[in-house]
Structures are given as C-alpha cells and as structure tokens.
Amino acid sequence: MAFPEDVLTKDEHVVLHMHPHWKEAIRPVLVLVLALVGLVAAWIFLPDGGGGTITLYVIAAAALVAVLWLTLWPILVWRTTHHVFTNERVILQHGVFSRDRRDIPLGRVNDHSMSQTFIERLLGCGTLTIESAGERGQSLLRDMPAVEKVQTTLYELIEANHDKHSLGDEEMRDIMRESNREAREAQQP
C-alpha cells in the first residue's frame, strides 16, 4: 500500500519512505510453506474415501485458517506500516482496516538513537528510538532497514530544519546593530 501524498503540506517533500525490514515476512512465509507441505502430505498419504476424505478436509480447513491468520494478516500489517521522513516531520503510520498516525515535527525531536542485536547487524536492520517533546515521549521503530543510514538522515533533517528556523550569525549581528542604533536614538534628545 502506498503512502498517501495528500497528507503532506505544500512545501513538504518525502526524503525517506520505509516499511519494516523484510525479516518480518520470514515467519509468515514459513507458515505458508508448512501449511502447503502438510496439505500435500495429507493428500498423498491419507486413504481415499470415507474418513480419509473428511480428515483431508479438516486439515485443509486448518491450513487455510493458519495461512489467513499467520501469513496473510502479518504481511498486510507489514505492508501497511509506514515510516516516512520528510523535510518537516517524521510520520509513523500503521493499520490495515483502521489507521493510526503519529506526526513528530523535526523541531520537537530531542534525541534519537539506534540499537542492533548481532542478528540485526547481519541482516542490516535495527531499532531506531526517537525521543520527542510531548506526552508520548519515545517512539520505537523496530526492524528499521538500514537503521544507521536512517539515523544519519534523521540527524541531517533535524539540523536542516533547525538552520531553516533559526537566525544565522550575520542575521543576529544585524538585529543587534539595529537594536543598538534604536537605543542610541531613543537616548538622544
């Protein structure tokens, strides 16, 4: 499922759009393979007619439920989870039927860190923790692909946002000169 571009503001653009790491699909694919293997084995080894046919139908129904619950649903959840980094904010969205979205303005990000287990380092993913000002505090983005690069990009976005919304040295000097000039003029009779 694509991320809806209509939630972006006029001057906002997407820098990174990611889903959780593909390792999230390993267990669902294994369940699918095991269900198919079990169904084929039951079809081959169960006797034809009577109890064998009924047992085959029961196994097929159980395999179908397992595939829907343990394969299709996790894949849908994975595909509808979006981690979007724009030049203005971080957007965290998930949900298959209903949708939850959290926007973290870059100016409110206090801290960000990443961690990786040994297996995650091998797979190239990890957990990105974003701490922001406000009630919710920390957001954990588990199984983030290329987490080191994402953290670096987030740092660059935060710095660019800070520079965009703050005065530079020369601008500050101009303000101070103007303020001093106005103070001198106010003191003169």
GROMACS .gro file of C-alpha atoms in nm:
model
  189
    1MET     CA    1   0.000   0.000   0.000
    2ALA     CA    2   0.141   0.336  -0.097
    3PHE     CA    3   0.169   0.623   0.144
    4PRO     CA    4  -0.088   0.895   0.067
    5GLU     CA    5   0.091   1.205  -0.054
    6ASP     CA    6  -0.212   1.422   0.028
    7VAL     CA    7  -0.116   1.430   0.398
    8LEU     CA    8   0.190   1.639   0.315
    9THR     CA    9   0.190   2.016   0.342
   10LYS     CA   10   0.252   2.244   0.045
   11ASP     CA   11   0.632   2.279   0.085
   12GLU     CA   12   0.688   1.934   0.237
   13HIS     CA   13   0.853   1.650   0.049
   14VAL     CA   14   0.933   1.289   0.135
   15VAL     CA   15   1.301   1.215   0.198
   16LEU     CA   16   1.264   0.852   0.312
   17HIS     CA   17   0.965   0.619   0.298
   18MET     CA   18   1.021   0.280   0.456
   19HIS     CA   19   0.841  -0.029   0.577
   20PRO     CA   20   0.980  -0.257   0.848
   21HIS     CA   21   1.263  -0.489   0.739
   22TRP     CA   22   1.180  -0.790   0.521
   23LYS     CA   23   1.268  -1.021   0.810
   24GLU     CA   24   0.911  -0.955   0.928
   25ALA     CA   25   0.796  -1.178   0.640
   26ILE     CA   26   1.010  -1.482   0.732
   27ARG     CA   27   0.767  -1.639   0.981
   28PRO     CA   28   0.458  -1.585   0.761
   29VAL     CA   29   0.633  -1.745   0.463
   30LEU     CA   30   0.742  -2.042   0.677
   31VAL     CA   31   0.382  -2.089   0.794
   32LEU     CA   32   0.265  -2.086   0.432
   33VAL     CA   33   0.525  -2.345   0.329
   34LEU     CA   34   0.447  -2.570   0.627
   35ALA     CA   35   0.072  -2.547   0.559
   36LEU     CA   36   0.124  -2.643   0.195
   37VAL     CA   37   0.360  -2.929   0.286
   38GLY     CA   38   0.111  -3.058   0.543
   39LEU     CA   39  -0.176  -3.038   0.296
   40VAL     CA   40   0.018  -3.216   0.019
   41ALA     CA   41   0.137  -3.487   0.262
   42ALA     CA   42  -0.220  -3.542   0.382
   43TRP     CA   43  -0.344  -3.564   0.024
   44ILE     CA   44  -0.076  -3.819  -0.066
   45PHE     CA   45  -0.082  -4.037   0.245
   46LEU     CA   46  -0.447  -4.035   0.354
   47PRO     CA   47  -0.666  -4.308   0.206
   48ASP     CA   48  -0.933  -4.219  -0.048
   49GLY     CA   49  -1.296  -4.207   0.060
   50GLY     CA   50  -1.471  -4.200   0.396
   51GLY     CA   51  -1.260  -4.097   0.694
   52GLY     CA   52  -0.957  -4.009   0.481
   53THR     CA   53  -1.151  -3.752   0.280
   54ILE     CA   54  -1.306  -3.599   0.591
   55THR     CA   55  -0.961  -3.579   0.755
   56LEU     CA   56  -0.820  -3.418   0.440
   57TYR     CA   57  -1.095  -3.153   0.452
   58VAL     CA   58  -1.025  -3.086   0.822
   59ILE     CA   59  -0.652  -3.049   0.752
   60ALA     CA   60  -0.728  -2.821   0.454
   61ALA     CA   61  -0.954  -2.602   0.669
   62ALA     CA   62  -0.690  -2.582   0.944
   63ALA     CA   63  -0.424  -2.496   0.685
   64LEU     CA   64  -0.647  -2.224   0.538
   65VAL     CA   65  -0.710  -2.069   0.881
   66ALA     CA   66  -0.337  -2.085   0.963
   67VAL     CA   67  -0.244  -1.920   0.632
   68LEU     CA   68  -0.503  -1.644   0.672
   69TRP     CA   69  -0.417  -1.575   1.037
   70LEU     CA   70  -0.041  -1.637   1.043
   71THR     CA   71   0.058  -1.547   0.685
   72LEU     CA   72  -0.183  -1.308   0.519
   73TRP     CA   73  -0.252  -1.089   0.824
   74PRO     CA   74   0.116  -1.028   0.919
   75ILE     CA   75   0.201  -0.948   0.556
   76LEU     CA   76  -0.085  -0.695   0.543
   77VAL     CA   77   0.031  -0.538   0.870
   78TRP     CA   78   0.388  -0.520   0.736
   79ARG     CA   79   0.280  -0.355   0.409
   80THR     CA   80   0.054  -0.101   0.581
   81THR     CA   81   0.320   0.012   0.828
   82HIS     CA   82   0.488   0.328   0.701
   83HIS     CA   83   0.787   0.516   0.843
   84VAL     CA   84   0.804   0.840   0.647
   85PHE     CA   85   1.073   1.104   0.696
   86THR     CA   86   1.004   1.441   0.535
   87ASN     CA   87   1.183   1.774   0.545
   88GLU     CA   88   0.932   1.886   0.814
   89ARG     CA   89   0.842   1.581   1.027
   90VAL     CA   90   0.854   1.209   1.092
   91ILE     CA   91   0.526   1.033   1.012
   92LEU     CA   92   0.459   0.692   1.168
   93GLN     CA   93   0.150   0.523   1.028
   94HIS     CA   94   0.010   0.172   1.065
   95GLY     CA   95  -0.317  -0.013   1.038
   96VAL     CA   96  -0.493  -0.248   0.799
   97PHE     CA   97  -0.863  -0.163   0.848
   98SER     CA   98  -0.825   0.128   1.086
   99ARG     CA   99  -0.531   0.368   1.073
  100ASP     CA  100  -0.314   0.522   1.340
  101ARG     CA  101  -0.072   0.800   1.254
  102ARG     CA  102   0.174   0.992   1.466
  103ASP     CA  103   0.349   1.304   1.338
  104ILE     CA  104   0.666   1.419   1.509
  105PRO     CA  105   0.778   1.764   1.394
  106LEU     CA  106   1.155   1.772   1.344
  107GLY     CA  107   1.182   2.072   1.574
  108ARG     CA  108   1.041   1.865   1.862
  109VAL     CA  109   1.287   1.576   1.831
  110ASN     CA  110   1.506   1.590   2.142
  111ASP     CA  111   1.714   1.279   2.086
  112HIS     CA  112   1.744   0.980   1.856
  113SER     CA  113   1.940   0.661   1.897
  114MET     CA  114   1.972   0.325   1.732
  115SER     CA  115   2.048  -0.024   1.854
  116GLN     CA  116   2.118  -0.353   1.682
  117THR     CA  117   2.150  -0.709   1.801
  118PHE     CA  118   2.409  -0.932   1.638
  119ILE     CA  119   2.148  -1.090   1.410
  120GLU     CA  120   2.010  -0.748   1.318
  121ARG     CA  121   2.360  -0.633   1.224
  122LEU     CA  122   2.390  -0.933   0.993
  123LEU     CA  123   2.052  -0.859   0.837
  124GLY     CA  124   2.112  -0.482   0.814
  125CYS     CA  125   1.830  -0.363   1.039
  126GLY     CA  126   1.778  -0.241   1.394
  127THR     CA  127   1.568  -0.031   1.627
  128LEU     CA  128   1.554   0.347   1.594
  129THR     CA  129   1.438   0.533   1.905
  130ILE     CA  130   1.307   0.886   1.855
  131GLU     CA  131   1.253   1.090   2.170
  132SER     CA  132   1.036   1.396   2.130
  133ALA     CA  133   0.893   1.668   2.348
  134GLY     CA  134   0.536   1.596   2.446
  135GLU     CA  135   0.320   1.342   2.623
  136ARG     CA  136   0.417   1.033   2.426
  137GLY     CA  137   0.792   1.075   2.465
  138GLN     CA  138   0.966   0.790   2.284
  139SER     CA  139   0.876   0.619   1.959
  140LEU     CA  140   1.041   0.285   1.885
  141LEU     CA  141   1.077   0.195   1.521
  142ARG     CA  142   1.164  -0.174   1.536
  143ASP     CA  143   1.312  -0.365   1.245
  144MET     CA  144   1.410  -0.048   1.060
  145PRO     CA  145   1.610  -0.137   0.747
  146ALA     CA  146   1.950   0.034   0.714
  147VAL     CA  147   1.898   0.186   1.058
  148GLU     CA  148   2.242   0.354   1.064
  149LYS     CA  149   2.172   0.543   0.741
  150VAL     CA  150   1.822   0.632   0.858
  151GLN     CA  151   1.960   0.775   1.183
  152THR     CA  152   2.216   0.981   0.990
  153THR     CA  153   1.946   1.109   0.754
  154LEU     CA  154   1.726   1.198   1.052
  155TYR     CA  155   2.015   1.394   1.205
  156GLU     CA  156   2.067   1.583   0.879
  157LEU     CA  157   1.696   1.661   0.853
  158ILE     CA  158   1.685   1.790   1.211
  159GLU     CA  159   1.990   2.012   1.152
  160ALA     CA  160   1.848   2.147   0.824
  161ASN     CA  161   1.517   2.219   0.997
  162HIS     CA  162   1.696   2.395   1.283
  163ASP     CA  163   1.901   2.605   1.041
  164LYS     CA  164   1.588   2.694   0.846
  165HIS     CA  165   1.406   2.814   1.157
  166SER     CA  166   1.689   2.991   1.337
  167LEU     CA  167   1.891   3.304   1.276
  168GLY     CA  168   2.243   3.285   1.145
  169ASP     CA  169   2.537   3.479   1.292
  170GLU     CA  170   2.515   3.760   1.037
  171GLU     CA  171   2.140   3.798   1.086
  172MET     CA  172   2.192   3.814   1.464
  173ARG     CA  173   2.460   4.084   1.422
  174ASP     CA  174   2.222   4.290   1.204
  175ILE     CA  175   1.950   4.266   1.468
  176MET     CA  176   2.194   4.369   1.743
  177ARG     CA  177   2.319   4.666   1.535
  178GLU     CA  178   1.962   4.778   1.468
  179SER     CA  179   1.871   4.740   1.835
  180ASN     CA  180   2.177   4.939   1.946
  181ARG     CA  181   2.103   5.213   1.689
  182GLU     CA  182   1.743   5.242   1.809
  183ALA     CA  183   1.861   5.258   2.173
  184ARG     CA  184   2.106   5.542   2.092
  185GLU     CA  185   1.840   5.733   1.902
  186ALA     CA  186   1.598   5.696   2.196
  187GLN     CA  187   1.860   5.838   2.435
  188GLN     CA  188   1.930   6.149   2.224
  189PRO     CA  189   1.703   6.449   2.295
   0.00000   0.00000   0.00000
